[in-house]
Coordinates of C-alpha atoms in Angstrom, one line a residue:
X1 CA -12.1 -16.4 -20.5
X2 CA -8.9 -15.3 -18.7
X3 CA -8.9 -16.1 -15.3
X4 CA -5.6 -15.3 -13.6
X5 CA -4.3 -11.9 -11.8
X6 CA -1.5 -10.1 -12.1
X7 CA -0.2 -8.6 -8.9
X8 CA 3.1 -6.4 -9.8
X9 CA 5.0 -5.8 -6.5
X10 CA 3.1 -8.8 -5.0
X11 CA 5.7 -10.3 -2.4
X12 CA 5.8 -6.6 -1.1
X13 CA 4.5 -5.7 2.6
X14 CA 0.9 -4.7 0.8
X15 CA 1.4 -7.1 -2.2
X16 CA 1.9 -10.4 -0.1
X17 CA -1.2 -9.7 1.8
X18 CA -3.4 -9.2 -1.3
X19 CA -2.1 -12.7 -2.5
X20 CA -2.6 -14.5 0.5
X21 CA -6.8 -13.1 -0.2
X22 CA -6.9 -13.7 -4.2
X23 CA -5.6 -17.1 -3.6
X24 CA -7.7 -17.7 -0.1
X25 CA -11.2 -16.6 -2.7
X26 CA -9.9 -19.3 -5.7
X27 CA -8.1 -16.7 -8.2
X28 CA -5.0 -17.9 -9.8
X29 CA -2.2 -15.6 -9.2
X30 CA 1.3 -14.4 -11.1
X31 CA 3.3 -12.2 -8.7
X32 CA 6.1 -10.2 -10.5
X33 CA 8.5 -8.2 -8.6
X34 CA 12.0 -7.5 -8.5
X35 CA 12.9 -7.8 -5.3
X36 CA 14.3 -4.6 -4.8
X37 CA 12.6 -3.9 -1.3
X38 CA 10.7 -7.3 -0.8
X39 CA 11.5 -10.8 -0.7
X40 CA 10.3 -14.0 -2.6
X41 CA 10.0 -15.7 1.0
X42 CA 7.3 -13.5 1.5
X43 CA 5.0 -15.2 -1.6
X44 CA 6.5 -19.1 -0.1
X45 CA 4.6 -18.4 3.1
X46 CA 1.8 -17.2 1.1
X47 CA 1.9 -20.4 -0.3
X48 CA 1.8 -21.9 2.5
X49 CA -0.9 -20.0 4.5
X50 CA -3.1 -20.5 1.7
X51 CA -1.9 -24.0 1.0
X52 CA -2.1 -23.1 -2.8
X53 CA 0.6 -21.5 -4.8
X54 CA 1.0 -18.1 -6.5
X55 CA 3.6 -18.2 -9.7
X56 CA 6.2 -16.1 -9.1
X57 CA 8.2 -13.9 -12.0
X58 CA 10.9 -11.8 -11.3
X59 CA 11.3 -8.9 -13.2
X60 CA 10.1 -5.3 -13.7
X61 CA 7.6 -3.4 -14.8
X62 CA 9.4 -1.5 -16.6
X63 CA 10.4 -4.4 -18.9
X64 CA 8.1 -4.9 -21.9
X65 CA 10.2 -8.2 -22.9
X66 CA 9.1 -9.8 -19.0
X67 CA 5.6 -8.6 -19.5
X68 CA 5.0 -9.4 -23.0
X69 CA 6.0 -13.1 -21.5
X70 CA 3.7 -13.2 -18.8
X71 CA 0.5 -12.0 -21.0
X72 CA 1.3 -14.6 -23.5
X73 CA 1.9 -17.2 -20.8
X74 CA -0.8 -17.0 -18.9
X75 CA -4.6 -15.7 -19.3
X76 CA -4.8 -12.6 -17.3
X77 CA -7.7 -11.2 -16.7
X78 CA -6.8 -7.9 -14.6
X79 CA -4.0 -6.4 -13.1
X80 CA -3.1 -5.3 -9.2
X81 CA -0.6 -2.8 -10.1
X82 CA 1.6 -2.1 -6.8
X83 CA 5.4 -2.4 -8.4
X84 CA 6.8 1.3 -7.0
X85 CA 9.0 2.9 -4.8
X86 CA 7.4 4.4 -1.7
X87 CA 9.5 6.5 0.9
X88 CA 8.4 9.9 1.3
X89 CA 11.5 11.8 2.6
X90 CA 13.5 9.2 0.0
X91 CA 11.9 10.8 -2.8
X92 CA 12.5 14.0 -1.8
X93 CA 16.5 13.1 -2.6
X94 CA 15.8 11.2 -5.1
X95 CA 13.5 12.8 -7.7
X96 CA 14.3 11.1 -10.9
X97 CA 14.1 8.0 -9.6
X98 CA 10.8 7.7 -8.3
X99 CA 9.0 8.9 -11.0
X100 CA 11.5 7.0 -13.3
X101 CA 10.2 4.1 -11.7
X102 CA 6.7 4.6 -10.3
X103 CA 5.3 6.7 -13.4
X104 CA 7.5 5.8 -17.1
X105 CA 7.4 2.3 -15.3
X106 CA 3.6 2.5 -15.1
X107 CA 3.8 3.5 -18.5
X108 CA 5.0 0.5 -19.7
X109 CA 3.0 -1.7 -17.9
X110 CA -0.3 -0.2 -19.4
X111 CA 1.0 -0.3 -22.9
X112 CA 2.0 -3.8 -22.6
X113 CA -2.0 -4.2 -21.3
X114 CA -3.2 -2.7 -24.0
X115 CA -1.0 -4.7 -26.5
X116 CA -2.2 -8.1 -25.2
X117 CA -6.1 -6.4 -24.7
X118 CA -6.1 -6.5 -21.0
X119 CA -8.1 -3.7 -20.0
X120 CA -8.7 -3.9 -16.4
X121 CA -6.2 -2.2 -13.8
X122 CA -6.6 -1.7 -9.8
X123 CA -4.0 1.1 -9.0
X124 CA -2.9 1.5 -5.9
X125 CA -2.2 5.0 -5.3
X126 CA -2.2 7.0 -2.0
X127 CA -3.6 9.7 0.0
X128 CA -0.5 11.5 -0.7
X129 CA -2.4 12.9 -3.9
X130 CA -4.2 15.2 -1.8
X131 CA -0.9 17.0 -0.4
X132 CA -2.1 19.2 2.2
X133 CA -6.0 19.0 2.8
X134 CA -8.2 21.9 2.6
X135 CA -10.1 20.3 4.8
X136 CA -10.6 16.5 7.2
X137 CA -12.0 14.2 6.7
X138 CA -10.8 13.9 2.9
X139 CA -13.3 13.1 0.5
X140 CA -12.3 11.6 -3.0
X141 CA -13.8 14.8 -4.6
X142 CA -10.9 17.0 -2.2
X143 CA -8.3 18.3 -4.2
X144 CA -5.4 16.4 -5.3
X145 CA -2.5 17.9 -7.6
X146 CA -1.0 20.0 -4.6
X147 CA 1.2 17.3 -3.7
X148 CA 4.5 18.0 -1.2
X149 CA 6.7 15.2 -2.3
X150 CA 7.9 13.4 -5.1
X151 CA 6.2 10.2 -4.3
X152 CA 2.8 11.6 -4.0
X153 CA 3.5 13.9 -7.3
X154 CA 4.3 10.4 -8.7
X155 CA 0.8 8.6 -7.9
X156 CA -0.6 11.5 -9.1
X157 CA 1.0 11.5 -12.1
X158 CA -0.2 7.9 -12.8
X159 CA -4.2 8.9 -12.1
X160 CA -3.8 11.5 -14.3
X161 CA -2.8 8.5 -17.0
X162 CA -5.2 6.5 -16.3
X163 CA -8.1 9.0 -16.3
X164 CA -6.9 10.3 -19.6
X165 CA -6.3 6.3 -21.4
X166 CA -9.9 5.3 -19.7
X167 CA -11.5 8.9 -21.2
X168 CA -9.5 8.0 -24.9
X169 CA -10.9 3.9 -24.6
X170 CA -14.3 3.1 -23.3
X171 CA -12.9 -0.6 -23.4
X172 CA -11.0 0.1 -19.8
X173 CA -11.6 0.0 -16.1
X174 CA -9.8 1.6 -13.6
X175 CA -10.0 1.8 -10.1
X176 CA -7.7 3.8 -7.7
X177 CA -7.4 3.2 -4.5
X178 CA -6.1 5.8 -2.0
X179 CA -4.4 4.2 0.9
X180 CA -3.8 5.7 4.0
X181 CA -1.2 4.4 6.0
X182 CA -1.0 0.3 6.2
X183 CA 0.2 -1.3 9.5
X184 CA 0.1 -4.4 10.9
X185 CA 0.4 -8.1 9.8
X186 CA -1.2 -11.2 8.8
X187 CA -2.4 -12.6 12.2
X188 CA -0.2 -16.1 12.0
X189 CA 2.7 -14.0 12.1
X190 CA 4.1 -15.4 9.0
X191 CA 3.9 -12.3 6.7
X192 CA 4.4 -8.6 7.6
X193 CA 6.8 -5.7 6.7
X194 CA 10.1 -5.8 5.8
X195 CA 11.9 -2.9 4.9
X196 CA 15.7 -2.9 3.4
X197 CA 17.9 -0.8 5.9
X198 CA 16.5 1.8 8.3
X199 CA 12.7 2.1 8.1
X200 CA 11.0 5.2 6.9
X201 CA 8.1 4.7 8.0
X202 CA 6.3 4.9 12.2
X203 CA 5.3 1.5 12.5
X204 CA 8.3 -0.6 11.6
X205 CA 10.3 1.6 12.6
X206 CA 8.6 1.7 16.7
X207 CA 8.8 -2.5 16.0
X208 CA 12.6 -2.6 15.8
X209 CA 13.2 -0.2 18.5
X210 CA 10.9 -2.5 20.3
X211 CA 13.1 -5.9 19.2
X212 CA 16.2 -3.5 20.2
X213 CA 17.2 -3.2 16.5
X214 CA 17.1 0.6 17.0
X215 CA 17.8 2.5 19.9
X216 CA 15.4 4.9 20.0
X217 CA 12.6 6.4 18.0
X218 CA 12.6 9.7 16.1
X219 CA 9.0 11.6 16.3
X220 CA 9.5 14.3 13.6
X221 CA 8.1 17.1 14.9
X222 CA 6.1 18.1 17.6
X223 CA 4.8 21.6 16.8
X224 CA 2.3 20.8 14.3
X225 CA -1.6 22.2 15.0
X226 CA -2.7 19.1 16.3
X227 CA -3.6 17.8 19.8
X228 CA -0.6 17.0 21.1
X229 CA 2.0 18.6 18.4
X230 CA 2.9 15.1 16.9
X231 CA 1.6 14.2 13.0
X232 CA -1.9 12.9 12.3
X233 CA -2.8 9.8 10.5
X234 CA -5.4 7.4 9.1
X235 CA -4.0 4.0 10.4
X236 CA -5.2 0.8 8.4
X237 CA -5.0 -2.9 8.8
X238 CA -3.1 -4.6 6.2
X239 CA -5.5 -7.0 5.9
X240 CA -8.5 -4.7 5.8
X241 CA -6.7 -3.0 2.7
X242 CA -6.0 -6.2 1.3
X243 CA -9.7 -7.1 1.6
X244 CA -10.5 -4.0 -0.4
X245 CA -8.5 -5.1 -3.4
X246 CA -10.8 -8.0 -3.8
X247 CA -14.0 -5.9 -3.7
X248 CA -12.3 -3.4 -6.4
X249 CA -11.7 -6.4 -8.5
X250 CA -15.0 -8.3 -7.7
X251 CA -16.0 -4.5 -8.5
X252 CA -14.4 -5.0 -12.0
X253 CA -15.7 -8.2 -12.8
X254 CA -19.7 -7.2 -12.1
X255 CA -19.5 -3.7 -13.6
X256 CA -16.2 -3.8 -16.2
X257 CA -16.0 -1.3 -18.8
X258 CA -17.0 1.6 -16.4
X259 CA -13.6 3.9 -16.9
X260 CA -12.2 5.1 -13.7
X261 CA -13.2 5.2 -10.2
X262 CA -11.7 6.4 -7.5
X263 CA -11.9 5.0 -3.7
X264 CA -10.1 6.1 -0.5
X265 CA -9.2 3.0 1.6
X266 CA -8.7 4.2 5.0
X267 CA -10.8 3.9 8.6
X268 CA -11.8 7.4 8.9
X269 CA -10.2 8.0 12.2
X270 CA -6.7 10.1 13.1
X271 CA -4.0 8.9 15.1
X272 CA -1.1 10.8 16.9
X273 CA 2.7 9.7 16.5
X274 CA 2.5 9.8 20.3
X275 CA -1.1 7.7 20.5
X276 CA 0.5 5.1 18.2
X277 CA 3.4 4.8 20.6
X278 CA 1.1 4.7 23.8
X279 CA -1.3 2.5 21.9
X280 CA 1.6 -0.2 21.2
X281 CA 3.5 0.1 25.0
X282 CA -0.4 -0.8 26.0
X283 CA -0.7 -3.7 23.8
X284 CA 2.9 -5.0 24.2
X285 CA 4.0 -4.0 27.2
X286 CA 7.5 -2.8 25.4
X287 CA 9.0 -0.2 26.4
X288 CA 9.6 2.6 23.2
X289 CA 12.2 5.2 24.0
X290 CA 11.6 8.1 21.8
X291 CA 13.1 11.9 21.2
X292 CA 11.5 14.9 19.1
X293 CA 13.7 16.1 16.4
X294 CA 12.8 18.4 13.1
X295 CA 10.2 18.1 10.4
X296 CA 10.5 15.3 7.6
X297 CA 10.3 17.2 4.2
X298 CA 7.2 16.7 2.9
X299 CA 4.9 15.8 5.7
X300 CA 1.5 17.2 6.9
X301 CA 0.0 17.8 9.9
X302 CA -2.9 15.8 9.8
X303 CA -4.8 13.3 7.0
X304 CA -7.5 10.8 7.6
X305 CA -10.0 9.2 5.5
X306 CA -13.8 10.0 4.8
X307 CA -14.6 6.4 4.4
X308 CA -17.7 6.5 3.2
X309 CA -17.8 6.1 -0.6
X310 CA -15.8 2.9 -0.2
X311 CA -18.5 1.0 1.4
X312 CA -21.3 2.6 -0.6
X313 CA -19.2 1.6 -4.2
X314 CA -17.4 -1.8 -2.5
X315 CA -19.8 -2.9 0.2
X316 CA -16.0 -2.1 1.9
X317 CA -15.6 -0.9 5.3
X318 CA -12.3 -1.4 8.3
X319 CA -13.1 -4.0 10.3
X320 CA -9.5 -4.2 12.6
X321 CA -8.6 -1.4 15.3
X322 CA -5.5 0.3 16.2
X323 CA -5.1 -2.4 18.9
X324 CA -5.3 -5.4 16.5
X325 CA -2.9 -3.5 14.0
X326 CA -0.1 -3.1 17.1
X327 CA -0.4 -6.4 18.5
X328 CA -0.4 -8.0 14.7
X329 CA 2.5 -5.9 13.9
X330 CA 4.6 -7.2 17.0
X331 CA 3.5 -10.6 16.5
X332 CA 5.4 -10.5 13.1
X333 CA 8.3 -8.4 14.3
X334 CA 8.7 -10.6 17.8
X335 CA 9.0 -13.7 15.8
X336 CA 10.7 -12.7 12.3
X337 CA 13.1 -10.1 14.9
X338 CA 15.1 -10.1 11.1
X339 CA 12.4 -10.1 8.7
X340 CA 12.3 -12.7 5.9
X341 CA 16.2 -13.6 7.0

């Protein structure tokens, strides 16, 4: 029986976290990863939180030779497929790239599964899909397709696969998870986020103003139709999404070959770019200096999870509030003020 997971993209911000709980509940774990926008010091303090190690392959996705290795090397019984590229106004300029990379790369990995018969896949995907909601909270039967970026055209793109190879084979499970927007860190402090260069995202980006890496955050736009003008979003615990991974593949193991399923992973509640940066100040006590300037490409108004499908299908639900996420996050950033360097 095969017994180890494959976690592409595993010393990633997400990835890492996921790791830390596979090896935590006794799994053995290959992490592969090219290091692109993560580091392999992230998966030696996994090893050392967890005080067990993960094998670590570097290499792509996209590279049948590396994978072809690792399913004759070791017996893998599923696959935590996280290995993309995930900046929303980045894939705006750069198109080709992301689905280059998130969707023909995705397409190699499955064909390499399906060569060495490993059948079982946990996709993580985003609420990006959805594009802009008909309506809140979003429900896994909302519409998807009607994406407004390249990076949720690309997850989509990559369902779509996987419904269609699951509908051809009754021999796979797949299960796609929707995440809303991950923040925070591991409680020691050891793992967090790292982005390469100038963050794209809220969180780490407030977190280097705060460590005086940046002098200032940018809140992109302030004349949306919401409360207070600012952008609306389900914000989730790392380590609750990284929980959720285990009860998709616990999911897997009990129920495997059920074809596709698909699972939002967020806490059902909205936050404000301007309650996030109130909620941190709180929390902190660090001052964040901000200014309003234009409209990111691609972004929405306002998206939060209906959460309740997750816990009726995974026995899932959040657990950790906005408070633990922005006292986690600043735990990581005030002692790693450089990341994994």
């Amino acid at each position: 029986m095969r017994t180890t997971i494959l976690v592409t993209g595993g010393a990633g911000y997400i990835g890492a976290h996921i790791v830390l709980e596979l090896l935590k509940a006794g799994y053995s774990v290959v992490v592969l990863d090219n290091f692109s926008n993560s580091s392999k010091q992230s998966i030696l303090r996994v090893n050392r939180l967890a005080k067990k190690t993960a094998t670590i392959v570097e290499g792509s996705i996209s590279d049948r030779e590396c994978l072809y290795k690792i399913f004759g090397a070791y017996e893998v019984s599923a696959v935590l497929h996280l290995a993309g590229l995930k900046a929303v106004g980045e894939s705006s300029k750069e198109p080709l790239r992301y689905y280059q990379n998130n969707f023909s790369g995705t397409l190699v990995l499955c064909e390499a599964m399906d060569k060495f018969n490993i059948k079982n896949i946990v996709f993580s995907s985003s609420a990006t899909v959805y594009g802009e909601p008909d309506k809140i909270p979003i429900t896994e039967c909302s519409q998807t397709g009607n994406t407004t970026n390249p990076y949720g055209t690309s997850k989509y793109m990559v369902e779509r696969v996987l419904s269609d190879l699951c509908a051809a084979d009754s021999g796979w499970s797949s299960v796609v998870l929707r995440y809303f927007n991950p923040v925070g860190a591991h409680k020691s402090g050891l793992i967090g986020e790292d982005p390469k260069g100038t963050p794209c995202n809220l969180v780490p980006y407030l977190l280097q103003v705060a460590v005086g890496k940046q002098t200032e955050l940018k809140v992109y736009g302030n004349d949306y139709p919401t409360a207070d003008g600012t952008g609306v979003r389900d914000y989730i615990h790392v380590v609750d999404l990284a929980k959720g991974h285990l009860m998709a593949l616990k999911l897997i193991e009990d129920k495997a070959p059920f074809g596709i399923d698909v699972i939002n992973l967020g806490t059902g509640r909205g936050y404000s770019v301007l309650e996030i940066i109130d909620a941190f100040q709180k929390e902190t006590l660090q001052s964040i200096p901000f200014r309003y300037t234009d409209r990111r490409p691609g972004d929405i108004a306002a998206c939060f999870a209906d959460p309740e499908y997750a816990y009726k299908r995974l026995n899932w639900r959040a657990k950790l509030k906005l408070e633990d996420m922005v006292r986690d996050a600043w735990r990581w950033q005030s002692k790693n003020p450089n990341g994994y360097n």
